[in-house]
Amino acid sequence: MKISLPAQSPMLSKDFIYGVATASFQIEGSADTRLPSIWDTFCATPGKIRDNSDGKQACEHVKLWQQDVDLIESLGVDAYRLSISWPRVMHKDGSLNQQGVNFYIQLLDALIAKGIKPFVTLYHWDLPQHIEDDGGWLNRETAYLFEDYAKKIVQALGDRVYSYATFNEPFCSAFLGYEVGIHAPGKAKVSYGRQAAHHILLAHGLAMQALQQYSPNSLNGIVLNFTPCYANANNAEDRNAAELADQYHNQWYIKPLFDKCYPDIIDKLADDEKPQVEAGDFDIIAQPIDFLGINFYTRAVYTTSENEFFQQVDMVDAPKTDIGWEIYPQAFTDLLTSLNEKYSLPPIFITENGAAMADKLENNQVSDIDRIEYYHSHLNAVNNAISSGVTVAGYFAWSLMDNFEWAEGYLKRFGIVYVDYQTQQRTVKASGLAYRDLINARS
Ligand code: GBH
């Protein structure tokens, strides 16, 4: 079983960037050498993480980073997407923590020495807890603290970074963290979710200005996740439900970046559910971006509901990954072509795509054939979008290695490298080898 693309695909050119991705809290460990984040607090709250685990050790990447860089190199990738832990690089008083900064400097230097392009995300969900204590993303001030963090870290890292993303998936931080509460900080109110989203988008715009000023030579942008919405029955009611779900979960985070407003569904919210927007906010939010990062995993299907705008339908008989997400690669093509029609987009990077599978380590091997199939079908879905005119410049597999999967703890494995958490032994899975072979097969 291998991953292949049509012979003429632009994704088989050496200019197309292939990478692997991780995030700080999910792999770093060494929690005692940084400030606490909202995820430390959330993990310590009973009932929030399925296996009651936490990120104190995770993949011990802070200790094992050199062997992890060798591992990344062995996969033959062009790029590595990592995130910086805000609570590792900043003290409470807002000054840089040089010890934490040095960790990233040595990591970036090691990547660069091997010719691997660093793609750095400034925020992959690990807000310092002391900022949450002052209101977190519900407090407008947090956007300005983020701008300050961005300015300082970007200047400290100098010209080492190929690409910066301000945020990873504002949807997850705002909706999962503040509206339904299944992610940190575990708050649950519609108005909270909408307000957090607005402050995160504002923070993105403020940080974009800083990035373009202090790091004009890197590709600067943002990473959004999309779960394309489909109608359950092909009738007007279900199509409308899917349209509203799309506006609420997907377009809410991209439309302000290009059109300087929220989608129409905002008019259906009660006044006390709408975010407070100040004059000039949309001008800040809609800073030009050099690239758009897109994370795709699955689609969602909707029907009408009596008391909600829409209701998700479980596709009972559909193929699913080990985390229960439907495998539906056509949605990836549909997503890319429809975004390309709606907005005048900069080049796209697929910053995450991958699958959780029930992996077994046997005789030092993991034959994750179903994951290879997932990558094969989804890379071909991207290729189909490129064929119909969408500009995609690169693709990152989520994830380099198994890691702390948020509310699922260590129960779900997304890696193309297997991690034995007892020994911290890494083993490249069959999917990792297949990905390497695809990358090496380019001309
Ligand atoms: C990403 O989030 C994260 O960036 C990354 O840290 C994480 O490890 C990885 O994905 C895997 O989870 O309920 O069936 O409608 C992705 C978050 C996943 C949120 C799909 C919406 C919809 C699934 N998105 N999910 S469903």
Tab-separated table of C-alpha atoms in Angstrom, residues 44-329:
chain	number	residue	atom	x	y	z
A	44	ALA	CA	-6.231	18.895	36.755
A	45	THR	CA	-10.025	19.304	36.784
A	46	PRO	CA	-11.654	15.882	37.322
A	47	GLY	CA	-13.718	14.547	34.409
A	48	LYS	CA	-12.321	16.785	31.693
A	49	ILE	CA	-9.737	14.444	30.103
A	50	ARG	CA	-10.970	10.971	29.153
A	51	ASP	CA	-8.001	9.075	30.620
A	52	ASN	CA	-7.377	11.647	33.398
A	53	SER	CA	-3.984	12.361	31.857
A	54	ASP	CA	-2.112	15.646	31.429
A	55	GLY	CA	0.722	17.273	29.504
A	56	LYS	CA	3.383	17.106	32.217
A	57	GLN	CA	5.444	14.528	30.301
A	58	ALA	CA	3.683	14.079	26.952
A	59	CYS	CA	6.399	13.085	24.410
A	60	GLU	CA	9.195	14.667	26.504
A	61	HIS	CA	10.101	16.671	23.421
A	62	VAL	CA	11.857	19.367	25.470
A	63	LYS	CA	14.347	16.676	26.542
A	64	LEU	CA	14.348	14.609	23.339
A	65	TRP	CA	14.234	17.392	20.749
A	66	GLN	CA	17.545	16.465	19.116
A	67	GLN	CA	16.462	12.922	18.344
A	68	ASP	CA	13.096	14.313	17.203
A	69	VAL	CA	14.835	16.608	14.717
A	70	ASP	CA	16.730	13.543	13.393
A	71	LEU	CA	13.394	11.734	13.160
A	72	ILE	CA	11.859	14.600	11.180
A	73	GLU	CA	14.879	14.575	8.872
A	74	SER	CA	14.540	10.816	8.357
A	75	LEU	CA	11.053	11.362	6.934
A	76	GLY	CA	12.528	13.513	4.167
A	77	VAL	CA	10.141	16.411	4.747
A	78	ASP	CA	10.772	19.967	3.568
A	79	ALA	CA	9.186	21.637	6.587
A	80	TYR	CA	8.234	21.183	10.224
A	81	ARG	CA	5.257	22.980	11.764
A	82	LEU	CA	5.594	23.564	15.506
A	83	SER	CA	4.017	25.924	17.988
A	84	ILE	CA	5.582	28.114	20.627
A	85	SER	CA	4.382	27.792	24.177
A	86	TRP	CA	3.545	31.325	25.330
A	87	PRO	CA	3.921	30.280	29.020
A	88	ARG	CA	7.400	28.894	28.233
A	89	VAL	CA	8.770	32.063	26.656
A	90	MET	CA	7.216	34.827	28.758
A	91	HIS	CA	7.404	35.654	32.447
A	92	LYS	CA	4.316	36.847	34.313
A	93	ASP	CA	5.540	40.440	34.148
A	94	GLY	CA	5.536	40.306	30.331
A	95	SER	CA	9.310	40.069	29.886
A	96	LEU	CA	10.859	37.275	27.825
A	97	ASN	CA	11.944	34.099	29.604
A	98	GLN	CA	15.346	33.647	27.980
A	99	GLN	CA	15.658	29.990	28.995
A	100	GLY	CA	12.420	29.183	27.184
A	101	VAL	CA	13.371	31.298	24.191
A	102	ASN	CA	16.716	29.470	23.978
A	103	PHE	CA	14.900	26.147	23.722
A	104	TYR	CA	13.193	27.297	20.526
A	105	ILE	CA	16.334	28.978	19.161
A	106	GLN	CA	18.365	25.771	19.401
A	107	LEU	CA	15.480	23.787	17.907
A	108	LEU	CA	15.064	26.203	14.987
A	109	ASP	CA	18.827	26.292	14.381
A	110	ALA	CA	18.943	22.487	14.277
A	111	LEU	CA	16.089	22.376	11.751
A	112	ILE	CA	17.669	25.050	9.577
A	113	ALA	CA	21.038	23.223	9.677
A	114	LYS	CA	19.246	20.232	8.128
A	115	GLY	CA	17.497	22.336	5.499
A	116	ILE	CA	14.055	21.940	7.120
A	117	LYS	CA	11.840	25.026	6.927
A	118	PRO	CA	10.321	26.016	10.292
A	119	PHE	CA	6.606	26.915	10.229
A	120	VAL	CA	5.875	28.474	13.617
A	121	THR	CA	2.437	28.944	15.182
A	122	LEU	CA	2.346	31.498	17.980
A	123	TYR	CA	-0.795	30.176	19.665
A	124	HIS	CA	-1.899	26.563	19.690
A	125	TRP	CA	-4.269	26.840	22.661
A	126	ASP	CA	-1.891	27.095	25.649
A	127	LEU	CA	-2.852	30.462	27.124
A	128	PRO	CA	-0.867	31.329	30.287
A	129	GLN	CA	-3.157	30.621	33.257
A	130	HIS	CA	-2.483	34.000	34.889
A	131	ILE	CA	-3.963	35.699	31.789
A	132	GLU	CA	-7.052	33.474	32.034
A	133	ASP	CA	-7.309	34.522	35.689
A	134	ASP	CA	-7.801	38.070	34.378
A	135	GLY	CA	-10.584	36.955	32.025
A	136	GLY	CA	-8.628	35.222	29.242
A	137	TRP	CA	-10.101	35.655	25.773
A	138	LEU	CA	-13.215	37.284	27.252
A	139	ASN	CA	-11.020	40.224	28.210
A	140	ARG	CA	-10.185	42.580	25.323
A	141	GLU	CA	-6.851	43.310	27.026
A	142	THR	CA	-5.677	39.770	26.187
A	143	ALA	CA	-5.535	40.733	22.497
A	144	TYR	CA	-3.013	43.439	23.349
A	145	LEU	CA	-1.012	41.062	25.559
A	146	PHE	CA	-0.850	38.686	22.588
A	147	GLU	CA	0.370	41.484	20.328
A	148	ASP	CA	3.102	42.251	22.854
A	149	TYR	CA	4.101	38.556	23.077
A	150	ALA	CA	4.187	38.339	19.271
A	151	LYS	CA	6.402	41.427	18.971
A	152	LYS	CA	8.869	40.176	21.546
A	153	ILE	CA	9.179	36.568	20.436
A	154	VAL	CA	9.443	37.438	16.755
A	155	GLN	CA	12.297	39.850	17.446
A	156	ALA	CA	14.006	37.259	19.661
A	157	LEU	CA	13.848	34.549	16.975
A	158	GLY	CA	15.280	36.856	14.310
A	159	ASP	CA	15.267	35.544	10.756
A	160	ARG	CA	15.096	31.844	11.664
A	161	VAL	CA	11.417	31.321	10.847
A	162	TYR	CA	10.160	30.558	7.316
A	163	SER	CA	6.505	31.106	8.155
A	164	TYR	CA	4.515	32.426	11.118
A	165	ALA	CA	0.886	31.684	11.900
A	166	THR	CA	-0.707	33.860	14.559
A	167	PHE	CA	-3.355	31.356	15.706
A	168	ASN	CA	-4.215	27.726	15.266
A	169	GLU	CA	-7.975	27.228	14.860
A	170	PRO	CA	-9.739	30.138	16.601
A	171	PHE	CA	-12.913	27.990	16.335
A	172	CYS	CA	-11.518	25.489	18.812
A	173	SER	CA	-10.312	28.052	21.353
A	174	ALA	CA	-13.524	30.090	21.178
A	175	PHE	CA	-16.285	27.526	20.561
A	176	LEU	CA	-14.874	24.430	22.273
A	177	GLY	CA	-13.180	26.430	25.057
A	178	TYR	CA	-15.678	29.183	25.871
A	179	GLU	CA	-19.018	28.217	24.259
A	180	VAL	CA	-19.426	24.474	24.924
A	181	GLY	CA	-16.617	24.027	27.437
A	182	ILE	CA	-15.148	20.698	26.303
A	183	HIS	CA	-11.705	22.323	25.922
A	184	ALA	CA	-9.824	24.646	28.285
A	185	PRO	CA	-10.752	26.874	29.991
A	186	GLY	CA	-14.072	25.001	30.077
A	187	LYS	CA	-16.481	27.922	30.012
A	188	ALA	CA	-19.878	27.410	28.390
A	189	LYS	CA	-22.075	30.236	27.150
A	190	VAL	CA	-22.944	31.444	23.640
A	191	SER	CA	-21.965	35.031	24.398
A	192	TYR	CA	-18.588	33.844	25.754
A	193	GLY	CA	-17.839	31.876	22.606
A	194	ARG	CA	-18.682	34.761	20.299
A	195	GLN	CA	-16.764	37.306	22.404
A	196	ALA	CA	-13.695	35.057	22.696
A	197	ALA	CA	-13.736	34.576	18.907
A	198	HIS	CA	-13.826	38.326	18.365
A	199	HIS	CA	-10.925	38.995	20.733
A	200	ILE	CA	-8.869	36.201	19.146
A	201	LEU	CA	-9.495	37.629	15.677
A	202	LEU	CA	-8.577	41.084	16.961
A	203	ALA	CA	-5.398	39.627	18.481
A	204	HIS	CA	-4.652	38.011	15.113
A	205	GLY	CA	-4.950	41.372	13.335
A	206	LEU	CA	-2.780	43.173	15.888
A	207	ALA	CA	-0.141	40.427	15.702
A	208	MET	CA	-0.241	40.438	11.876
A	209	GLN	CA	0.743	44.115	11.949
A	210	ALA	CA	3.646	43.273	14.259
A	211	LEU	CA	4.725	40.320	12.103
A	212	GLN	CA	4.752	42.365	8.916
A	213	GLN	CA	6.814	45.009	10.708
A	214	TYR	CA	9.315	42.801	12.557
A	215	SER	CA	9.412	39.776	10.258
A	216	PRO	CA	8.625	41.066	6.759
A	217	ASN	CA	10.507	38.244	5.033
A	218	SER	CA	8.564	35.328	6.502
A	219	LEU	CA	5.221	34.094	5.146
A	220	ASN	CA	2.780	35.395	7.743
A	221	GLY	CA	-0.809	34.250	8.157
A	222	ILE	CA	-3.320	32.283	10.226
A	223	VAL	CA	-4.482	28.677	10.483
A	224	LEU	CA	-8.228	27.947	10.398
A	225	ASN	CA	-10.014	24.616	10.733
A	226	PHE	CA	-12.995	23.779	8.569
A	227	THR	CA	-15.623	21.075	8.920
A	228	PRO	CA	-17.668	21.432	5.699
A	229	CYS	CA	-21.420	21.223	6.284
A	230	TYR	CA	-23.766	19.082	4.172
A	231	ALA	CA	-27.542	18.754	4.140
A	232	ASN	CA	-28.872	15.413	5.374
A	233	ALA	CA	-31.846	15.321	2.983
A	234	ASN	CA	-31.684	17.186	-0.281
A	235	ASN	CA	-34.477	19.593	0.576
A	236	ALA	CA	-34.647	23.330	1.286
A	237	GLU	CA	-34.929	22.902	5.081
A	238	ASP	CA	-31.840	20.740	5.459
A	239	ARG	CA	-29.881	22.810	2.957
A	240	ASN	CA	-30.704	25.857	5.064
A	241	ALA	CA	-29.635	24.076	8.264
A	242	ALA	CA	-26.295	23.158	6.660
A	243	GLU	CA	-25.831	26.730	5.411
A	244	LEU	CA	-26.430	28.136	8.919
A	245	ALA	CA	-24.070	25.592	10.518
A	246	ASP	CA	-21.420	26.536	7.960
A	247	GLN	CA	-21.806	30.228	8.797
A	248	TYR	CA	-21.671	29.574	12.543
A	249	HIS	CA	-18.763	27.099	12.678
A	250	ASN	CA	-16.677	27.901	9.602
A	251	GLN	CA	-17.388	31.246	7.920
A	252	TRP	CA	-17.496	33.050	11.284
A	253	TYR	CA	-13.692	32.802	11.459
A	254	ILE	CA	-12.766	33.539	7.839
A	255	LYS	CA	-15.309	36.104	6.647
A	256	PRO	CA	-14.041	38.895	8.962
A	257	LEU	CA	-10.521	38.387	7.552
A	258	PHE	CA	-11.631	39.198	4.016
A	259	ASP	CA	-15.054	40.890	4.162
A	260	LYS	CA	-14.710	42.830	7.449
A	261	CYS	CA	-17.931	41.450	8.929
A	262	TYR	CA	-19.466	38.351	10.497
A	263	PRO	CA	-21.801	36.098	8.474
A	264	ASP	CA	-25.558	36.842	8.330
A	265	ILE	CA	-26.370	34.361	11.091
A	266	ILE	CA	-25.159	37.014	13.546
A	267	ASP	CA	-28.539	38.753	13.007
A	268	LYS	CA	-30.309	35.688	14.387
A	269	LEU	CA	-28.457	35.886	17.715
A	270	ALA	CA	-30.009	37.606	20.713
A	271	ASP	CA	-28.472	40.983	21.453
A	272	ASP	CA	-26.713	39.718	24.568
A	273	GLU	CA	-25.177	36.849	22.564
A	274	LYS	CA	-23.565	39.071	19.951
A	275	PRO	CA	-19.902	39.995	20.399
A	276	GLN	CA	-19.026	43.544	21.360
A	277	VAL	CA	-17.223	45.027	18.384
A	278	GLU	CA	-15.499	48.397	18.596
A	279	ALA	CA	-15.134	50.853	15.736
A	280	GLY	CA	-12.082	49.997	13.651
A	281	ASP	CA	-11.841	46.371	14.828
A	282	PHE	CA	-12.580	44.891	11.407
A	283	ASP	CA	-9.906	47.054	9.790
A	284	ILE	CA	-7.372	45.547	12.198
A	285	ILE	CA	-8.715	41.998	11.751
A	286	ALA	CA	-8.596	42.181	7.950
A	287	GLN	CA	-4.846	42.812	7.660
A	288	PRO	CA	-3.582	41.282	4.427
A	289	ILE	CA	-2.163	37.784	5.024
A	290	ASP	CA	0.599	36.111	2.994
A	291	PHE	CA	-0.960	32.658	3.290
A	292	LEU	CA	-4.024	30.918	4.673
A	293	GLY	CA	-3.476	27.726	6.647
A	294	ILE	CA	-6.299	25.203	6.377
A	295	ASN	CA	-6.801	22.225	8.697
A	296	PHE	CA	-9.185	19.564	7.453
A	297	TYR	CA	-10.229	16.272	9.047
A	298	THR	CA	-13.878	15.502	8.330
A	299	ARG	CA	-17.284	16.827	7.267
A	300	ALA	CA	-20.536	17.217	9.215
A	301	VAL	CA	-24.127	16.561	8.099
A	302	TYR	CA	-27.080	18.640	9.309
A	303	THR	CA	-30.832	18.635	9.527
A	304	THR	CA	-33.343	21.035	11.059
A	305	SER	CA	-34.062	21.276	14.753
A	306	GLU	CA	-37.044	22.594	16.683
A	307	ASN	CA	-35.182	24.833	19.093
A	308	GLU	CA	-31.747	25.255	17.482
A	309	PHE	CA	-30.700	26.663	14.104
A	310	PHE	CA	-29.362	23.265	13.028
A	311	GLN	CA	-28.736	19.778	14.328
A	312	GLN	CA	-25.893	17.440	13.418
A	313	VAL	CA	-26.788	13.977	12.121
A	314	ASP	CA	-24.537	11.002	12.917
A	315	MET	CA	-23.675	9.166	9.694
A	316	VAL	CA	-24.142	5.779	11.340
A	317	ASP	CA	-23.065	3.585	8.440
A	318	ALA	CA	-20.279	5.775	7.073
A	319	PRO	CA	-16.584	4.839	7.358
A	320	LYS	CA	-15.014	6.552	10.366
A	321	THR	CA	-11.620	6.931	12.005
A	322	ASP	CA	-10.861	5.729	15.542
A	323	ILE	CA	-12.026	9.079	16.954
A	324	GLY	CA	-15.440	8.688	15.268
A	325	TRP	CA	-14.963	11.256	12.504
A	326	GLU	CA	-16.400	10.361	9.117
A	327	ILE	CA	-13.902	9.703	6.326
A	328	TYR	CA	-15.154	11.802	3.413
A	329	PRO	CA	-12.319	13.128	1.220
